[in-house]
Amino acid sequence: MDRTREFCQQLGTWICQLIGNLCQAFWKFWCVTLKRLCFKEEEDDYLPASECIFHKEKIAKLGHVLRSESETLYDRAQAAYKIGLLAFTGGPNAAKFATQYMNEIPILLQSDQALPKTKILLLQSISYWCYLNPTSQRKAYSLQFLPVLTAIFHSDIEFTSRHEKNKHLLVKFWTCYVLSVLTCNNMLWVKELNACKFLKYNLQALAIEDWSGWPENFAEVLYFLIGFHRI
């Protein structure tokens, strides 16, 4: 009698454990498999990585201003400046998205109506867009930025005052900085600029100007980045 009672108790314990294990297994199966098949969770509705672009709407809105010929050159340059800043802060995807608007910059830089302050905004936009970004640097090269930027050093303008000369000199300073950004860790730009022999003498002349207020004399920085000191 005692053995029968003991056997029944053990059998009951075993059955309870079996039922518990079966319930646990079914619960895992429900959570992991059936629930996923039967219900579409909100977290499954994610955007592909290519669509997750930080600042996308802001860049697109500013891009409309940049491309609008009804806007003033200065307002378009301001839009370019802000796009460059958003491209820099938004990461690689934002920078890549912004490239569709950057082909406007060489056009605006070459405009006869572009004042020095307008050109500086455009140059700053390039520096933000391309800073430590090889993909954007190569894109700038394909958009023919190089001849446009180096042409800035060939200014034949006759200045009526020292103040006017300083404003145009500041444009050349910013051009040196932008070219330093573009050549940083990018041999494509280095080789092309090294082939511009006239640039060597332009940079030598700019290096002796007053660069006070700048963190570096970027005419000298660019001179060494290109490798003119070895020629």
mmCIF file of C-alpha atoms in Angstrom:
data_model
loop_
_atom_site.group_PDB
_atom_site.id
_atom_site.type_symbol
_atom_site.label_atom_id
_atom_site.label_comp_id
_atom_site.label_asym_id
_atom_site.label_seq_id
_atom_site.Cartn_x
_atom_site.Cartn_y
_atom_site.Cartn_z
ATOM 1 C CA MET A 1 0.000 0.000 0.000
ATOM 2 C CA ASP A 2 2.810 2.358 0.931
ATOM 3 C CA ARG A 3 4.673 1.511 -2.286
ATOM 4 C CA THR A 4 1.566 2.184 -4.350
ATOM 5 C CA ARG A 5 1.078 5.579 -2.663
ATOM 6 C CA GLU A 6 4.764 6.462 -3.225
ATOM 7 C CA PHE A 7 4.566 5.428 -6.874
ATOM 8 C CA CYS A 8 1.441 7.565 -7.382
ATOM 9 C CA GLN A 9 3.123 10.558 -5.773
ATOM 10 C CA GLN A 10 6.199 10.187 -8.000
ATOM 11 C CA LEU A 11 4.005 9.726 -11.058
ATOM 12 C CA GLY A 12 2.035 12.848 -10.166
ATOM 13 C CA THR A 13 5.235 14.843 -9.705
ATOM 14 C CA TRP A 14 6.575 13.630 -13.047
ATOM 15 C CA ILE A 15 3.302 14.475 -14.823
ATOM 16 C CA CYS A 16 3.318 17.992 -13.297
ATOM 17 C CA GLN A 17 6.889 18.552 -14.428
ATOM 18 C CA LEU A 18 6.043 17.282 -17.915
ATOM 19 C CA ILE A 19 3.027 19.562 -18.163
ATOM 20 C CA GLY A 20 5.121 22.484 -16.898
ATOM 21 C CA ASN A 21 7.827 21.821 -19.466
ATOM 22 C CA LEU A 22 5.247 21.494 -22.236
ATOM 23 C CA CYS A 23 3.612 24.766 -21.204
ATOM 24 C CA GLN A 24 6.965 26.518 -21.110
ATOM 25 C CA ALA A 25 7.921 25.154 -24.538
ATOM 26 C CA PHE A 26 4.553 26.175 -25.998
ATOM 27 C CA TRP A 27 4.905 29.673 -24.513
ATOM 28 C CA LYS A 28 8.334 30.104 -26.119
ATOM 29 C CA PHE A 29 6.984 28.789 -29.409
ATOM 30 C CA TRP A 30 4.077 31.247 -29.177
ATOM 31 C CA CYS A 31 6.280 34.253 -28.400
ATOM 32 C CA VAL A 32 9.021 33.516 -30.878
ATOM 33 C CA THR A 33 7.208 31.933 -33.831
ATOM 34 C CA LEU A 34 3.403 32.043 -33.831
ATOM 35 C CA LYS A 35 3.139 35.577 -32.498
ATOM 36 C CA ARG A 36 5.555 36.847 -35.149
ATOM 37 C CA LEU A 37 3.602 35.063 -37.893
ATOM 38 C CA CYS A 38 0.150 36.067 -36.710
ATOM 39 C CA PHE A 39 0.786 39.650 -35.631
ATOM 40 C CA LYS A 40 2.824 42.363 -37.349
ATOM 41 C CA GLU A 41 4.517 44.373 -34.665
ATOM 42 C CA GLU A 42 5.135 48.068 -35.134
ATOM 43 C CA GLU A 43 8.850 47.609 -34.619
ATOM 44 C CA ASP A 44 8.929 45.498 -37.797
ATOM 45 C CA ASP A 45 7.894 48.567 -39.816
ATOM 46 C CA TYR A 46 11.371 50.052 -39.939
ATOM 47 C CA LEU A 47 12.846 52.148 -42.702
ATOM 48 C CA PRO A 48 15.727 50.713 -44.719
ATOM 49 C CA ALA A 49 19.111 52.158 -43.782
ATOM 50 C CA SER A 50 19.175 54.100 -47.038
ATOM 51 C CA GLU A 51 16.030 55.981 -45.984
ATOM 52 C CA CYS A 52 17.195 56.799 -42.464
ATOM 53 C CA ILE A 53 18.767 60.157 -43.251
ATOM 54 C CA PHE A 54 19.229 62.617 -40.414
ATOM 55 C CA HIS A 55 18.196 66.196 -41.397
ATOM 56 C CA LYS A 56 16.722 64.903 -44.690
ATOM 57 C CA GLU A 57 13.714 67.240 -44.696
ATOM 58 C CA LYS A 58 15.780 70.262 -43.665
ATOM 59 C CA ILE A 59 18.381 69.590 -46.367
ATOM 60 C CA ALA A 60 15.668 69.153 -49.022
ATOM 61 C CA LYS A 61 13.997 72.429 -47.999
ATOM 62 C CA LEU A 62 17.283 74.321 -48.105
ATOM 63 C CA GLY A 63 18.150 72.608 -51.392
ATOM 64 C CA HIS A 64 15.036 74.146 -52.921
ATOM 65 C CA VAL A 65 16.290 77.602 -51.892
ATOM 66 C CA LEU A 66 19.778 76.863 -53.198
ATOM 67 C CA ARG A 67 18.442 75.902 -56.620
ATOM 68 C CA SER A 68 15.949 78.744 -56.868
ATOM 69 C CA GLU A 69 17.112 81.450 -59.289
ATOM 70 C CA SER A 70 14.487 83.782 -57.855
ATOM 71 C CA GLU A 71 16.465 83.959 -54.594
ATOM 72 C CA THR A 72 19.417 86.323 -54.150
ATOM 73 C CA LEU A 73 22.916 84.905 -54.485
ATOM 74 C CA TYR A 74 23.530 85.613 -50.808
ATOM 75 C CA ASP A 75 20.389 83.732 -49.705
ATOM 76 C CA ARG A 76 21.339 80.791 -51.915
ATOM 77 C CA ALA A 77 24.843 80.839 -50.436
ATOM 78 C CA GLN A 78 23.365 80.854 -46.933
ATOM 79 C CA ALA A 79 21.270 77.808 -47.864
ATOM 80 C CA ALA A 80 24.416 76.063 -49.153
ATOM 81 C CA TYR A 81 26.211 76.919 -45.898
ATOM 82 C CA LYS A 82 23.392 75.414 -43.827
ATOM 83 C CA ILE A 83 23.241 72.289 -46.024
ATOM 84 C CA GLY A 84 26.963 71.800 -45.498
ATOM 85 C CA LEU A 85 26.542 72.119 -41.752
ATOM 86 C CA LEU A 86 23.652 69.640 -41.708
ATOM 87 C CA ALA A 87 25.627 67.249 -43.920
ATOM 88 C CA PHE A 88 28.502 67.388 -41.430
ATOM 89 C CA THR A 89 26.362 66.885 -38.312
ATOM 90 C CA GLY A 90 24.059 64.328 -39.941
ATOM 91 C CA GLY A 91 26.773 61.800 -40.752
ATOM 92 C CA PRO A 92 27.663 59.926 -43.985
ATOM 93 C CA ASN A 93 24.057 59.335 -45.118
ATOM 94 C CA ALA A 94 23.199 63.034 -44.750
ATOM 95 C CA ALA A 95 26.401 64.027 -46.568
ATOM 96 C CA LYS A 96 25.601 61.625 -49.386
ATOM 97 C CA PHE A 97 22.043 62.938 -49.650
ATOM 98 C CA ALA A 98 23.357 66.527 -49.767
ATOM 99 C CA THR A 99 25.584 65.834 -52.774
ATOM 100 C CA GLN A 100 22.662 66.271 -55.146
ATOM 101 C CA TYR A 101 22.651 69.977 -54.290
ATOM 102 C CA MET A 102 26.382 70.658 -54.286
ATOM 103 C CA ASN A 103 26.686 70.987 -58.054
ATOM 104 C CA GLU A 104 25.165 74.452 -57.626
ATOM 105 C CA ILE A 105 28.180 75.704 -55.679
ATOM 106 C CA PRO A 106 30.758 75.882 -58.505
ATOM 107 C CA ILE A 107 28.209 77.797 -60.588
ATOM 108 C CA LEU A 108 27.599 80.340 -57.827
ATOM 109 C CA LEU A 109 31.308 80.681 -57.038
ATOM 110 C CA GLN A 110 31.998 81.674 -60.644
ATOM 111 C CA SER A 111 29.230 84.258 -60.758
ATOM 112 C CA ASP A 112 30.437 87.802 -61.414
ATOM 113 C CA GLN A 113 27.740 89.053 -59.035
ATOM 114 C CA ALA A 114 28.993 86.967 -56.078
ATOM 115 C CA LEU A 115 30.436 89.261 -53.414
ATOM 116 C CA PRO A 116 33.283 88.104 -51.124
ATOM 117 C CA LYS A 117 30.917 87.374 -48.206
ATOM 118 C CA THR A 118 28.787 85.227 -50.532
ATOM 119 C CA LYS A 119 31.824 83.299 -51.776
ATOM 120 C CA ILE A 120 33.004 82.719 -48.210
ATOM 121 C CA LEU A 121 29.651 81.135 -47.287
ATOM 122 C CA LEU A 122 29.952 78.840 -50.309
ATOM 123 C CA LEU A 123 33.510 77.896 -49.389
ATOM 124 C CA GLN A 124 32.468 77.187 -45.821
ATOM 125 C CA SER A 125 29.704 74.916 -47.086
ATOM 126 C CA ILE A 126 32.278 72.862 -49.021
ATOM 127 C CA SER A 127 34.525 72.572 -45.976
ATOM 128 C CA TYR A 128 31.667 71.272 -43.805
ATOM 129 C CA TRP A 129 30.475 68.876 -46.479
ATOM 130 C CA CYS A 130 33.913 67.386 -47.181
ATOM 131 C CA TYR A 131 35.604 67.489 -43.767
ATOM 132 C CA LEU A 132 37.128 64.030 -43.117
ATOM 133 C CA ASN A 133 34.735 62.553 -45.685
ATOM 134 C CA PRO A 134 36.585 60.849 -48.593
ATOM 135 C CA THR A 135 33.326 60.091 -50.412
ATOM 136 C CA SER A 136 32.328 63.754 -50.449
ATOM 137 C CA GLN A 137 35.884 64.756 -51.387
ATOM 138 C CA ARG A 138 35.762 62.500 -54.441
ATOM 139 C CA LYS A 139 32.308 63.814 -55.316
ATOM 140 C CA ALA A 140 33.635 67.380 -55.177
ATOM 141 C CA TYR A 141 36.384 66.353 -57.564
ATOM 142 C CA SER A 142 33.898 64.825 -60.010
ATOM 143 C CA LEU A 143 31.856 68.042 -59.886
ATOM 144 C CA GLN A 144 34.895 69.994 -61.163
ATOM 145 C CA PHE A 145 35.506 71.916 -57.947
ATOM 146 C CA LEU A 146 39.264 71.869 -58.518
ATOM 147 C CA PRO A 147 39.540 74.328 -61.449
ATOM 148 C CA VAL A 148 36.902 76.579 -59.863
ATOM 149 C CA LEU A 149 38.759 76.750 -56.541
ATOM 150 C CA THR A 150 42.238 77.222 -57.994
ATOM 151 C CA ALA A 151 40.911 79.974 -60.288
ATOM 152 C CA ILE A 152 40.200 82.065 -57.179
ATOM 153 C CA PHE A 153 43.978 82.573 -56.755
ATOM 154 C CA HIS A 154 44.145 84.265 -60.192
ATOM 155 C CA SER A 155 42.233 87.375 -59.225
ATOM 156 C CA ASP A 156 43.159 90.359 -61.410
ATOM 157 C CA ILE A 157 40.862 92.798 -59.633
ATOM 158 C CA GLU A 158 42.231 96.290 -59.015
ATOM 159 C CA PHE A 159 41.370 97.313 -55.487
ATOM 160 C CA THR A 160 40.395 100.860 -54.602
ATOM 161 C CA SER A 161 41.134 100.451 -50.883
ATOM 162 C CA ARG A 162 42.983 98.262 -48.432
ATOM 163 C CA HIS A 163 39.644 97.193 -46.942
ATOM 164 C CA GLU A 164 38.458 95.947 -50.335
ATOM 165 C CA LYS A 165 41.709 94.077 -50.842
ATOM 166 C CA ASN A 166 41.410 92.412 -47.429
ATOM 167 C CA LYS A 167 37.921 91.115 -48.259
ATOM 168 C CA HIS A 168 39.185 89.400 -51.402
ATOM 169 C CA LEU A 169 42.256 88.185 -49.517
ATOM 170 C CA LEU A 170 39.939 86.542 -47.002
ATOM 171 C CA VAL A 171 38.273 84.631 -49.845
ATOM 172 C CA LYS A 172 41.708 83.275 -50.809
ATOM 173 C CA PHE A 173 42.389 82.338 -47.184
ATOM 174 C CA TRP A 174 39.149 80.339 -47.074
ATOM 175 C CA THR A 175 40.059 78.732 -50.395
ATOM 176 C CA CYS A 176 43.343 77.562 -48.865
ATOM 177 C CA TYR A 177 41.421 76.080 -45.957
ATOM 178 C CA VAL A 178 38.903 74.318 -48.226
ATOM 179 C CA LEU A 179 41.677 72.844 -50.369
ATOM 180 C CA SER A 180 43.413 71.660 -47.182
ATOM 181 C CA VAL A 181 40.201 69.867 -46.207
ATOM 182 C CA LEU A 182 39.852 68.321 -49.663
ATOM 183 C CA THR A 183 43.457 67.064 -49.772
ATOM 184 C CA CYS A 184 43.394 65.591 -46.261
ATOM 185 C CA ASN A 185 43.967 61.817 -46.696
ATOM 186 C CA ASN A 186 42.969 62.046 -50.366
ATOM 187 C CA MET A 187 45.757 61.384 -52.849
ATOM 188 C CA LEU A 188 43.522 62.167 -55.827
ATOM 189 C CA TRP A 189 43.365 65.826 -54.833
ATOM 190 C CA VAL A 190 47.030 65.892 -53.798
ATOM 191 C CA LYS A 191 48.214 64.622 -57.201
ATOM 192 C CA GLU A 192 46.007 67.015 -59.162
ATOM 193 C CA LEU A 193 47.032 70.040 -57.118
ATOM 194 C CA ASN A 194 50.684 69.049 -57.269
ATOM 195 C CA ALA A 195 50.412 69.261 -61.046
ATOM 196 C CA CYS A 196 49.249 72.914 -60.760
ATOM 197 C CA LYS A 197 52.754 74.430 -60.713
ATOM 198 C CA PHE A 198 51.436 78.001 -60.670
ATOM 199 C CA LEU A 199 49.755 77.195 -57.345
ATOM 200 C CA LYS A 200 53.121 76.850 -55.649
ATOM 201 C CA TYR A 201 53.886 80.564 -56.099
ATOM 202 C CA ASN A 202 50.360 81.629 -55.169
ATOM 203 C CA LEU A 203 50.676 79.769 -51.874
ATOM 204 C CA GLN A 204 54.117 81.208 -51.199
ATOM 205 C CA ALA A 205 52.707 84.716 -51.634
ATOM 206 C CA LEU A 206 49.698 83.991 -49.414
ATOM 207 C CA ALA A 207 51.835 82.371 -46.707
ATOM 208 C CA ILE A 208 53.548 85.692 -45.927
ATOM 209 C CA GLU A 209 50.223 87.483 -45.435
ATOM 210 C CA ASP A 210 48.812 88.110 -41.963
ATOM 211 C CA TRP A 211 47.008 84.962 -40.808
ATOM 212 C CA SER A 212 46.364 86.217 -37.281
ATOM 213 C CA GLY A 213 43.028 84.943 -35.959
ATOM 214 C CA TRP A 214 43.355 81.664 -37.840
ATOM 215 C CA PRO A 215 44.362 78.434 -36.046
ATOM 216 C CA GLU A 216 46.931 77.745 -38.791
ATOM 217 C CA ASN A 217 48.520 79.431 -41.771
ATOM 218 C CA PHE A 218 46.593 77.309 -44.260
ATOM 219 C CA ALA A 219 48.632 78.518 -47.215
ATOM 220 C CA GLU A 220 51.618 76.835 -45.553
ATOM 221 C CA VAL A 221 49.544 73.807 -44.527
ATOM 222 C CA LEU A 222 48.340 73.313 -48.098
ATOM 223 C CA TYR A 223 51.843 73.922 -49.460
ATOM 224 C CA PHE A 224 53.178 70.981 -47.430
ATOM 225 C CA LEU A 225 50.111 68.768 -47.956
ATOM 226 C CA ILE A 226 50.547 69.037 -51.721
ATOM 227 C CA GLY A 227 54.284 68.363 -51.410
ATOM 228 C CA PHE A 228 55.607 71.586 -52.968
ATOM 229 C CA HIS A 229 58.373 71.684 -50.323
ATOM 230 C CA ARG A 230 59.930 68.631 -52.026
ATOM 231 C CA ILE A 231 60.111 70.252 -55.461
#
